[in-house]
XYZ file of C-alpha atoms in Angstrom:
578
model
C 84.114 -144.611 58.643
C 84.904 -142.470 55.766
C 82.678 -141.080 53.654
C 84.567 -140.410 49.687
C 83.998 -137.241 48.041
C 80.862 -135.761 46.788
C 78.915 -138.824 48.406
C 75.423 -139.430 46.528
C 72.070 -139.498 48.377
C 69.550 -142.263 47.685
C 66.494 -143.390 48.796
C 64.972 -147.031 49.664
C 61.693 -147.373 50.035
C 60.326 -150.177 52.124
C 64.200 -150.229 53.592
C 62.984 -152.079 56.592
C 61.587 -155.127 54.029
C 63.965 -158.297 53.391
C 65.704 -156.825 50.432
C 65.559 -153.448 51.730
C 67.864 -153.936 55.131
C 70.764 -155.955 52.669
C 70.415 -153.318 50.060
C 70.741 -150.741 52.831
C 73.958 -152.415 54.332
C 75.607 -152.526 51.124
C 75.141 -149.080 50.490
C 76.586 -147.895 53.535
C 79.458 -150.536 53.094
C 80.247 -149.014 49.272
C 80.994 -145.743 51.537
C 79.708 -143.218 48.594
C 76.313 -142.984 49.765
C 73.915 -141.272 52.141
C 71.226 -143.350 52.560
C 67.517 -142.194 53.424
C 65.605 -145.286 54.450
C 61.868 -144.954 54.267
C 58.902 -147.266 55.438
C 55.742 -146.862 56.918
C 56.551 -147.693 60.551
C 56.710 -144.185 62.870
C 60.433 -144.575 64.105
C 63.527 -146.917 63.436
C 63.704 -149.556 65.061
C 66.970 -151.637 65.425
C 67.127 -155.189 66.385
C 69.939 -156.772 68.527
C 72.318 -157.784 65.454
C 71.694 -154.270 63.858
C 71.972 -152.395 67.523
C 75.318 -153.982 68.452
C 77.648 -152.472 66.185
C 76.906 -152.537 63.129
C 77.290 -150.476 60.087
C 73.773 -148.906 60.189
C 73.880 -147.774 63.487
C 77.146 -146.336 62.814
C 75.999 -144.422 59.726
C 72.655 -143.094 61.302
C 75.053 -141.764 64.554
C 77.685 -140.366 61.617
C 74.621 -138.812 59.728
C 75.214 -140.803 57.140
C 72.149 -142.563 57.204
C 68.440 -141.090 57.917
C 65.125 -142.543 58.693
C 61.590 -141.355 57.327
C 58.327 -142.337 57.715
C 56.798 -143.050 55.009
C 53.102 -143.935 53.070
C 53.562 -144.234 49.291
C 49.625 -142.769 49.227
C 50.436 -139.656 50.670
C 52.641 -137.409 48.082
C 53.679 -135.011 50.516
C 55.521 -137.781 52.808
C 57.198 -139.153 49.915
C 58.212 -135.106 49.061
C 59.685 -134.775 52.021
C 62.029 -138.320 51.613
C 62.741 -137.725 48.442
C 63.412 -134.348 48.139
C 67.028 -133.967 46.754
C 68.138 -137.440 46.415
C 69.321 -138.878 42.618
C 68.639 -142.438 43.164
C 65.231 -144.152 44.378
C 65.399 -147.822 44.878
C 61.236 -148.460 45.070
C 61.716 -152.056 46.847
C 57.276 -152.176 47.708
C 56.890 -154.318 50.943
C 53.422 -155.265 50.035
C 50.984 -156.395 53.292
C 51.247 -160.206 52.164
C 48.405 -161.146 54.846
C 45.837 -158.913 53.187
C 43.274 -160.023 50.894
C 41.681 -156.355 50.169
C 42.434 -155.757 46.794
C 41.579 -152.281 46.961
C 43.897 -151.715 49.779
C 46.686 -153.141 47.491
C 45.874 -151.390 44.765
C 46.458 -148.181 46.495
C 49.368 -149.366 48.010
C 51.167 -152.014 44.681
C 49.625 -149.185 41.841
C 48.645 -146.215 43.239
C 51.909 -146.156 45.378
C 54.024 -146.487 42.501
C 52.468 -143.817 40.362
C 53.324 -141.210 43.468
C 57.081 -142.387 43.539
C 56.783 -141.793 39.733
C 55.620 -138.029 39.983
C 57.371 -136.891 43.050
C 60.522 -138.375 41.577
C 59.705 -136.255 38.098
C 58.935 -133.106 40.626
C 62.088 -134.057 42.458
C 64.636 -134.119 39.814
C 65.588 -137.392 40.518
C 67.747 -139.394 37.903
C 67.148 -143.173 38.763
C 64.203 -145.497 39.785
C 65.209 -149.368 39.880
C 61.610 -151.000 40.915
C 61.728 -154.112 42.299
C 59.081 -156.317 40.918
C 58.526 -160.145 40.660
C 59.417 -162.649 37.947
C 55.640 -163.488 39.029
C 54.582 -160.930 36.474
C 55.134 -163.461 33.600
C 53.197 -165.973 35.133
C 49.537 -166.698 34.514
C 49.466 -169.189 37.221
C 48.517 -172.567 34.910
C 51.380 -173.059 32.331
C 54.989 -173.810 32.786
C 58.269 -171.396 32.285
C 61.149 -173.308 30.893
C 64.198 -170.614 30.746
C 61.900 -167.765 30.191
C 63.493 -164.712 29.220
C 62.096 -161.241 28.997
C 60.551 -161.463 25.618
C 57.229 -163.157 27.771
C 54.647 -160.957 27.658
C 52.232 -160.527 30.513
C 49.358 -163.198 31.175
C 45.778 -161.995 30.010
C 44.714 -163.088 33.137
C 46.503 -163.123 36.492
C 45.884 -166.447 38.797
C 47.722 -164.108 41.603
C 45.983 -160.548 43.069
C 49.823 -159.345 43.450
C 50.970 -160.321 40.743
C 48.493 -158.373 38.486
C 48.888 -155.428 40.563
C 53.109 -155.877 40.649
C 52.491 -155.858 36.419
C 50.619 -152.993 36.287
C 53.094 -150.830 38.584
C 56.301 -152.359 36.633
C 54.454 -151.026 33.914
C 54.281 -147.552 34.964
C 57.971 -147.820 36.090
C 58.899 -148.120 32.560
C 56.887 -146.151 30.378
C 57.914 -143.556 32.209
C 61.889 -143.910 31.588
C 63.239 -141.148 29.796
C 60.471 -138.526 30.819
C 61.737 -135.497 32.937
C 65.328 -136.700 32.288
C 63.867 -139.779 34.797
C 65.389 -143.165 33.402
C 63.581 -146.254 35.159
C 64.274 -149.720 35.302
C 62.785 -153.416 37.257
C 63.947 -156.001 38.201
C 61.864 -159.468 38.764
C 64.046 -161.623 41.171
C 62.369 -165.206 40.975
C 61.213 -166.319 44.974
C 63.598 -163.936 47.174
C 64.368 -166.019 50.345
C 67.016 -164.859 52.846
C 67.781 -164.167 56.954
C 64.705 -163.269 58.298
C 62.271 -163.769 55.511
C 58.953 -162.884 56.227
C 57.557 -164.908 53.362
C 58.992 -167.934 51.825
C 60.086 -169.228 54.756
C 57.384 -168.327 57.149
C 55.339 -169.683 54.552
C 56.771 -173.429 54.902
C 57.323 -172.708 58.413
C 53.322 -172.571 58.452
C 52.656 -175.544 56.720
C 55.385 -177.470 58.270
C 53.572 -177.002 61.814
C 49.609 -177.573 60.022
C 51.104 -180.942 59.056
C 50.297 -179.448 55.325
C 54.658 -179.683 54.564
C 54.505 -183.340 54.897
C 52.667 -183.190 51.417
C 54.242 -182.829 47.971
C 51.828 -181.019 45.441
C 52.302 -182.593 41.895
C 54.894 -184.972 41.215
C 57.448 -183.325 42.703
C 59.751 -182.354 39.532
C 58.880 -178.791 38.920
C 61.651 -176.721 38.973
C 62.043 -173.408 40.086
C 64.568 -170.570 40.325
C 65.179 -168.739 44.054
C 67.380 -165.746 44.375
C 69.468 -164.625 47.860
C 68.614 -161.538 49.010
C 72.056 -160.026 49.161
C 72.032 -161.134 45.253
C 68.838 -159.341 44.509
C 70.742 -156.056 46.143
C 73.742 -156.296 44.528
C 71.480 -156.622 41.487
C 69.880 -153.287 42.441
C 73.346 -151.774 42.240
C 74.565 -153.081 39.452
C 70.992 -151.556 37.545
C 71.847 -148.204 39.336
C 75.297 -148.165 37.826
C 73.864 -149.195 34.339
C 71.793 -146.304 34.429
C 74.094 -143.908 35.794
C 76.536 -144.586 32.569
C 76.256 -143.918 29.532
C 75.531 -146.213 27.816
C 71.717 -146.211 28.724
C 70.699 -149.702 27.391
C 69.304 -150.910 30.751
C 66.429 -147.724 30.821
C 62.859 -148.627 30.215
C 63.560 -152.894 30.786
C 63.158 -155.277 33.465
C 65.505 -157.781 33.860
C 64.893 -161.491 35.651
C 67.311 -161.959 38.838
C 67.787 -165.724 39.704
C 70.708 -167.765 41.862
C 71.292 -168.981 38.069
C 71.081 -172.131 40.088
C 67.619 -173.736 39.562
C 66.426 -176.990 41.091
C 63.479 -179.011 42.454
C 61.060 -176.680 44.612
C 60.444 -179.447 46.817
C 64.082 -179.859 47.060
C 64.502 -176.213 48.182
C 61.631 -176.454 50.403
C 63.068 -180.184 52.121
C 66.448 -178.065 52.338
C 64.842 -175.281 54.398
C 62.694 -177.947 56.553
C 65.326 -180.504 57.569
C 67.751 -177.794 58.246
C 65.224 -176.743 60.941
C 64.515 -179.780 62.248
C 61.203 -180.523 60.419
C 60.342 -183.801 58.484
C 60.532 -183.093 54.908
C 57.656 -183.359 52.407
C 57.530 -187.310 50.877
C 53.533 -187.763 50.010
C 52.534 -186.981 47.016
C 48.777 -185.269 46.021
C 47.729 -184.636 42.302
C 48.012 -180.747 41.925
C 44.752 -180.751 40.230
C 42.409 -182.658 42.718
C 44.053 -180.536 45.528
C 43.976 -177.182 43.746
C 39.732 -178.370 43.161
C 39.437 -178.957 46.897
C 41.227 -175.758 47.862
C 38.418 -173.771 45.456
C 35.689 -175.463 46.090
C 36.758 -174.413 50.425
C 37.464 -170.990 49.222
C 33.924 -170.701 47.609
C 32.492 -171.976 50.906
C 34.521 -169.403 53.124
C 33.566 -166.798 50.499
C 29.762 -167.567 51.194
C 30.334 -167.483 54.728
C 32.392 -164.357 54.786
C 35.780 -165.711 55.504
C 39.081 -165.464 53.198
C 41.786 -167.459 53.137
C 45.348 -165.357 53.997
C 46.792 -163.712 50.228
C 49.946 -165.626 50.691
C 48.632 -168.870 53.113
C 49.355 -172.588 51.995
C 45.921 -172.946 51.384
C 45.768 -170.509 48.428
C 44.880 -171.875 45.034
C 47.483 -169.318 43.550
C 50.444 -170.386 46.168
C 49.686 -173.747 45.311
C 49.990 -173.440 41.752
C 53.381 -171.629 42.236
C 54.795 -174.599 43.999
C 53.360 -177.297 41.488
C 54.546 -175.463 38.316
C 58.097 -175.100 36.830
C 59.516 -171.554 36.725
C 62.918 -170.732 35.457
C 64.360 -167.559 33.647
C 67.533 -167.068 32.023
C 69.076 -164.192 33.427
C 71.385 -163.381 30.534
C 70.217 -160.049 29.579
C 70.759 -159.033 32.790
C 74.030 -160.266 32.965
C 74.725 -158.393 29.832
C 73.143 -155.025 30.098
C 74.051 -154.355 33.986
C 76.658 -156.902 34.668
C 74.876 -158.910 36.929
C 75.989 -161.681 38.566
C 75.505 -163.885 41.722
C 77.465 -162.820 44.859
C 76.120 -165.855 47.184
C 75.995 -169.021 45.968
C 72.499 -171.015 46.548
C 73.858 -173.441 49.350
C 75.494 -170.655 51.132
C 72.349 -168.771 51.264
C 70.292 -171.408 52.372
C 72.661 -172.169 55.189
C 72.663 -168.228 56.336
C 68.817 -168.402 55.948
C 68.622 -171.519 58.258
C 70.710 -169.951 60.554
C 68.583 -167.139 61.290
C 65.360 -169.563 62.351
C 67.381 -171.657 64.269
C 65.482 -170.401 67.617
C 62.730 -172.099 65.753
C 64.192 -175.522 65.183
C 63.536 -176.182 68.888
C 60.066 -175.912 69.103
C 59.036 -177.849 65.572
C 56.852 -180.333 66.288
C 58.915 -183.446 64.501
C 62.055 -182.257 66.390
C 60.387 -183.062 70.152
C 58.905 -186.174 68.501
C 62.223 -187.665 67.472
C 64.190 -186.067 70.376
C 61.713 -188.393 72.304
C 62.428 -191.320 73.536
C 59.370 -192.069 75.324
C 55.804 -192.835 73.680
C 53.605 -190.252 73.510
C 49.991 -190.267 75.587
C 47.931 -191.139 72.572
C 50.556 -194.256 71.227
C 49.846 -195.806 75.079
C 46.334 -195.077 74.405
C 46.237 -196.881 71.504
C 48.609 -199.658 72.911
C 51.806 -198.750 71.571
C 51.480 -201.210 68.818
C 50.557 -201.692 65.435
C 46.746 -199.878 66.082
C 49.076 -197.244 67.057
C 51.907 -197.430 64.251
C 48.489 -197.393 61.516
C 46.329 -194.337 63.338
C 49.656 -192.550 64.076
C 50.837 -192.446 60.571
C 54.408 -193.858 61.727
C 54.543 -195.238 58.115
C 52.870 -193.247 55.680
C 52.346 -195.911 53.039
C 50.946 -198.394 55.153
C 49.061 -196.235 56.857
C 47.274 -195.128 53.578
C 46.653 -198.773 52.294
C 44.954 -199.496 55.784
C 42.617 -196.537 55.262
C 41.952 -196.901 51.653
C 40.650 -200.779 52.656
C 38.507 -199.239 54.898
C 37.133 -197.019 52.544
C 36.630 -199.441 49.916
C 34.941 -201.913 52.823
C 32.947 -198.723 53.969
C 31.617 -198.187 50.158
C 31.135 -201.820 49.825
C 29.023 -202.582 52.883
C 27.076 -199.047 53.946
C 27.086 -196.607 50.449
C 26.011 -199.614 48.234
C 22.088 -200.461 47.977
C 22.741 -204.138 48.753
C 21.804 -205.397 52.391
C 24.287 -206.342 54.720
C 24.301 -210.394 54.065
C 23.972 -209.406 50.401
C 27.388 -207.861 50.643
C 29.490 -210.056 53.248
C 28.356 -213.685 50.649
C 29.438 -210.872 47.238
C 32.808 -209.932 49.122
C 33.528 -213.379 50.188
C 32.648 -214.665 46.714
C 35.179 -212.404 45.535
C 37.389 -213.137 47.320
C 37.307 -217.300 47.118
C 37.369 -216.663 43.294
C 40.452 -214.561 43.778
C 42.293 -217.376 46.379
C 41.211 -219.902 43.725
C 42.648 -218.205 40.781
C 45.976 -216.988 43.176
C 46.194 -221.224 44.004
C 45.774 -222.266 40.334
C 48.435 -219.750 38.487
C 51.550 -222.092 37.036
C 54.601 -221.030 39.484
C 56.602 -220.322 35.628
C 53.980 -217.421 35.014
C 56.714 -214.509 35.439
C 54.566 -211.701 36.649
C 58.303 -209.232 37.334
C 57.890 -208.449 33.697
C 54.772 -205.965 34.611
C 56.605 -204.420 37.705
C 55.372 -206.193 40.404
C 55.068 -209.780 41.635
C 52.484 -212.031 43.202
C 53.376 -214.329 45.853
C 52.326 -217.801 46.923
C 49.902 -217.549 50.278
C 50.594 -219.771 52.866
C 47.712 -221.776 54.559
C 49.111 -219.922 57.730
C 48.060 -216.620 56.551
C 45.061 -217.701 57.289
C 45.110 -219.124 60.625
C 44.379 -217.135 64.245
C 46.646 -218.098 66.943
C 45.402 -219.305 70.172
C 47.334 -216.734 71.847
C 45.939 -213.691 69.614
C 42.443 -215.165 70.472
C 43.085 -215.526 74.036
C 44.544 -211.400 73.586
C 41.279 -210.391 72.634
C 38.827 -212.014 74.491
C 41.044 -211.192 77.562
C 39.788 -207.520 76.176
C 36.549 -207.922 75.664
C 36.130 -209.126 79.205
C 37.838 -206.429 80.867
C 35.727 -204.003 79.022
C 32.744 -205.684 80.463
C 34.207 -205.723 83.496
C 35.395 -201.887 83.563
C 31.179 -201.419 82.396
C 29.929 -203.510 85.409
C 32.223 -202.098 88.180
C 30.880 -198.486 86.833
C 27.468 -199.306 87.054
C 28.217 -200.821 90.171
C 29.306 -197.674 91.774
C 26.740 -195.937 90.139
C 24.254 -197.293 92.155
C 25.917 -197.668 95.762
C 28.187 -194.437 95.989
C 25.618 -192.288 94.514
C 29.087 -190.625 93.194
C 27.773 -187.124 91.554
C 31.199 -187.351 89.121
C 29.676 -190.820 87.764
C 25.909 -189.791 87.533
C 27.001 -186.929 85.438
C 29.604 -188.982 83.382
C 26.866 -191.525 83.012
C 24.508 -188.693 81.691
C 26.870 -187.215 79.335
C 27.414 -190.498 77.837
C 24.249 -191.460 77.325
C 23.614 -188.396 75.905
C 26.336 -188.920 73.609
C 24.759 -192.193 72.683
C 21.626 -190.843 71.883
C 23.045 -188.491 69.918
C 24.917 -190.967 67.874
C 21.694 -193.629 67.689
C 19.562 -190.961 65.783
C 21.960 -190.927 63.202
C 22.193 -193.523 60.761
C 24.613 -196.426 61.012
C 26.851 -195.580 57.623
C 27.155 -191.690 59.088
C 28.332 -192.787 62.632
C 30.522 -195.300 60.844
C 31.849 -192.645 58.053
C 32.065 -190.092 60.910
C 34.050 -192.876 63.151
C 36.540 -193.581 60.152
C 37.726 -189.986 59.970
C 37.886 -189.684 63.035
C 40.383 -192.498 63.838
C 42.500 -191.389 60.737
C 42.660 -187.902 61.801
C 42.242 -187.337 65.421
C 44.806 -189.487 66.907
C 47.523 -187.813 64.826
C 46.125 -184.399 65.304
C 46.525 -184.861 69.131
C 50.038 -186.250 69.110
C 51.574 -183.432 66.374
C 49.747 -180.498 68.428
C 49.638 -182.345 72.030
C 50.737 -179.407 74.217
C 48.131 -177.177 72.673
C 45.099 -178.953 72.864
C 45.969 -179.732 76.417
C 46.380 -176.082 77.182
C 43.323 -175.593 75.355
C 41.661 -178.458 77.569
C 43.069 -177.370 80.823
C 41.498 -173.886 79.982
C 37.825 -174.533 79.159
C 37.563 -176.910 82.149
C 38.854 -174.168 84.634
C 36.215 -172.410 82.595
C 33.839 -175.281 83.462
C 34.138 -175.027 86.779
C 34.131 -171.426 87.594
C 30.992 -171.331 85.774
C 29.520 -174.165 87.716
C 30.419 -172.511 91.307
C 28.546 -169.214 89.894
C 25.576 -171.434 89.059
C 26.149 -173.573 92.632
C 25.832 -169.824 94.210
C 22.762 -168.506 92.509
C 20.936 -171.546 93.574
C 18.792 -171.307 96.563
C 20.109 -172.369 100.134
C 18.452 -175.174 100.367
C 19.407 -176.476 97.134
C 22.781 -175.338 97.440
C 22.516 -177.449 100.600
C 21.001 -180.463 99.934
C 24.243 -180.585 96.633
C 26.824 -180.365 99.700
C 25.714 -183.106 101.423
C 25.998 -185.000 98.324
C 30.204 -186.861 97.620
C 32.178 -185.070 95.112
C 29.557 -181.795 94.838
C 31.282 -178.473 95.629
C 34.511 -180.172 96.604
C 36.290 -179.074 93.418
């Protein structure tokens, strides 16, 4: 490949990030640049797409491209990268996972005031940061169309975010000083191949079961920019500055797909393209973002953290329940920006590059199969099953809502149990009496709903249903009887400790109190059943694991023991067989 006349050197910081490898690419595609990529990691490292011919392995093999190591802490590694270069594009891969603040301080701030001075030292001529249109947002109120006229928030709801404002604000005070002119740009939710963030982020709660939840009411609206966009934006601001007309030093500029829409829209996009179930239940925003607080305090007074940038958040969570779009106008004016991938194409090309994952998410093997799963014949593959398993979401809710209100009703109230079975059924004769009485010309469609006549067979048990469940209740007793039975003939060691264990169990659950076993029982049933069927494979793993565990532990014990003991427990069925 070519290389034009009197090629220009540049630097990109963090050019191993997201935006970092596409701004890279298109560099070495525009053919008048020598690249220097920096990042932190010791040595290049190419993956498969990158290794088989492509245009950066090319360029690093034609010397047209270079690799540094670099920490924007230490001055003297930056030096040596930047060192007689004319462009910097400061792209910041900040550790996402990390909840030290300190650490990202000297990393987001810190970091950014080094590129500053060794670029001054250096001679450079251009800085484009790339910052966040986060920096406008104080994490509670709503941006319709902001433009760049938004000042910063007093108060950030978002660690990064403060510490992205305070280094964009370095970036452009100091245009114009040393001949240095600086610009930022504040792309709005970057999302492309490979993303280590947005995605990943869904990805996350997709497999928690968290995705199948809408924060809000679903309508916020948000912008997302491509990566290649946010790239070509970085060029465009480089030629801007390079001109001379020098109306783009000293301002940030807002980078969006200029194509906003529903987050949740974005985020269903993203999920069904992969194979997931998209989100469809709704949860107030502020009752969730309470709950989320009230567990961070909790993990805070036990030393724990929740991840920076993890669905559980408070700040994430506010991002996804709050509209945010910018007009990008001013951008469009003073650098001649403009989209270069389209929204639907990027999400497609984004897609794409997690489609080894589609295979393995958990709503793709459960509607690629055919067969019930262990815990839907447990529960008898019918409508038990279809109510515990969440099969319909809706119903499902109603069910345990009843249960609550019954639960409140019979075991939280102060009443005694009698009290509270003749008060519901009181109720509920009133109720039937009023339902029987209402004229049939009382149109009730008028308040958005409507109120049928009950049949006397709605309240009739059929002779076969009866017949189902006494049939149960006797093979239960049977199952009991034909254990105890064995129990005391075999002399079966397996059964004497099952027997133990339960009756430990029992005892357990007897000195509680009967509304905690009951409460405890409830939550269980709504949340265990499903647990095991979304993450089956695990907790068998898991299982299968602590039981080889189990035993190893027990033939360590079984050896210890005396000979005599050790024996006596041979001669016994089922001891030291296993």
């Amino acid at each position: 490949m070519a290389i034009e006349g009197n090629p220009k050197t540049c630097v990109v910081l963090s050019g191993r990030s997201l935006i970092g490898k596409s701004l890279v690419s298109k560099l070495l595609k525009s053919e008048t640049w020598i690249v220097r990529i920096a990042d932190s990691a010791p040595s290049l490292y190419l993956d498969l797409k990158e290794t088989n011919n492509s245009i950066l392995s090319q360029a690093i093999s034609s010397d047209r491209a270079s690799y540094f190591q670099v920490d924007v802490r230490d001055k003297s590694q930056l030096i040596t990268a930047i060192e007689g270069s004319s462009v910097v594009f400061h792209l910041e891969a900040t550790d996402l996972s990390s909840s030290d603040f300190y650490l990202q301080y000297l990393i987001t701030v810190q970091g950014t005031r080094n590129v500053i001075n060794v670029c001054r030292e250096c001679k450079v001529k251009s800085l484009i940061y790339n910052s966040s249109a986060d920096v406008v947002f104080d994490g509670i109120h709503d941006i319709q169309n902001g433009d760049e006229s938004l000042q910063y928030p007093r108060k950030f709801e978002d660690m990064l975010s403060d510490l992205k404002a305070q280094a964009e604000t370095l970036v452009l005070l100091s245009s114009g000083d040393s001949g240095l002119l600086t610009c930022a740009l504040r792309p709005s939710n970057a999302f492309g191949p490979d993303d280590t963030h947005l995605v990943p982020l869904l990805l996350s709660g997709a497999n928690s079961g968290l995705a199948k939840f809408i924060i809000g009411n679903g309508e916020n609206m948000c912008d997302f920019t491509y990566v290649d966009n946010i790239a070509h934006a970085s060029i465009c601001a480089e030629k801007a500055l390079r001109s001379t007309n020098t109306s783009a030093a000293g301002k940030a500029f807002f980078i969006t797909n200029l194509e906003p829409m529903k987050f949740w829209e974005f985020a269903s996009m993203i999920l069904e393209g992969l194979g997931y179930q998209s989100p469809s239940i709704h949860l107030p925003a502020r009752l969730f973002s309470f709950f989320l607080r009230l567990a961070n305090y909790v993990q805070g007074k036990l030393g724990y953290h929740f991840n920076a940038h993890s669905l559980l958040n408070p700040a994430i969570v506010q991002l996804h329940s709050r509209t945010r779009t910018f007009n990008c106008s001013k951008a469009q004016t003073h650098i001649g920006y403009s989209p270069v991938v389209s929204l639907e194409e990027g999400v497609t090309l984004t897609v794409e590059s997690f489609s080894y994952l589609a295979e393995d998410s958990p709503y793709t093997r459960y509607c690629n199969n055919s067969e019930p799963s262990k815990v839907d014949k447990l529960l008898g593959s019918g409508t038990v099953a279809e109510i515990l398993l969440w099969r319909d979401e809706k119903k499902t809710f109603n069910y345990c809502l009843a249960m609550l209100m019954l639960y409140n009703w019979f075991l939280l109230s102060e009443r005694t149990f009698i009290s509270s079975t003749a008060k519901l059924l009181l109720l509920i004769s009133v109720i039937l009496f009023g339902h029987g009485i209402l004229p049939s010309s009382l149109c009730w469609n008028r308040f958005g709903f409507t109120i049928q006549q009950l049949s006397p067979s709605h309240f009739e048990v059929s002779v076969i249903s009866m017949n189902y469940i006494l049939a149960s209740l006797a093979s239960s007793w049977n199952r009991l009887m034909q254990t105890l039975k064995s129990f005391a003939q075999t002399g079966d060691c397996n059964i004497f400790f099952k027997a133990a264990i339960s009756l430990y169990l029992a005892k357990i659950l007897l000195s509680l109190s009967f509304s905690t076993v009951i409460g405890v029982g409830l939550v269980f049933a709504f949340t265990a059943f499903f647990t095991y069927e979304q993450y089956e494979e695990e907790v068998n793993r898991v299982t299968k694991v602590s039981l080889n565990g189990v035993k190893k532990l027990t033939r360590s014990l079984i050896k210890s023991l005396p000979v005599s003991v050790t024996s006596f427990l041979h001669s016994l069925p089922s001891v030291g067989s296993g």
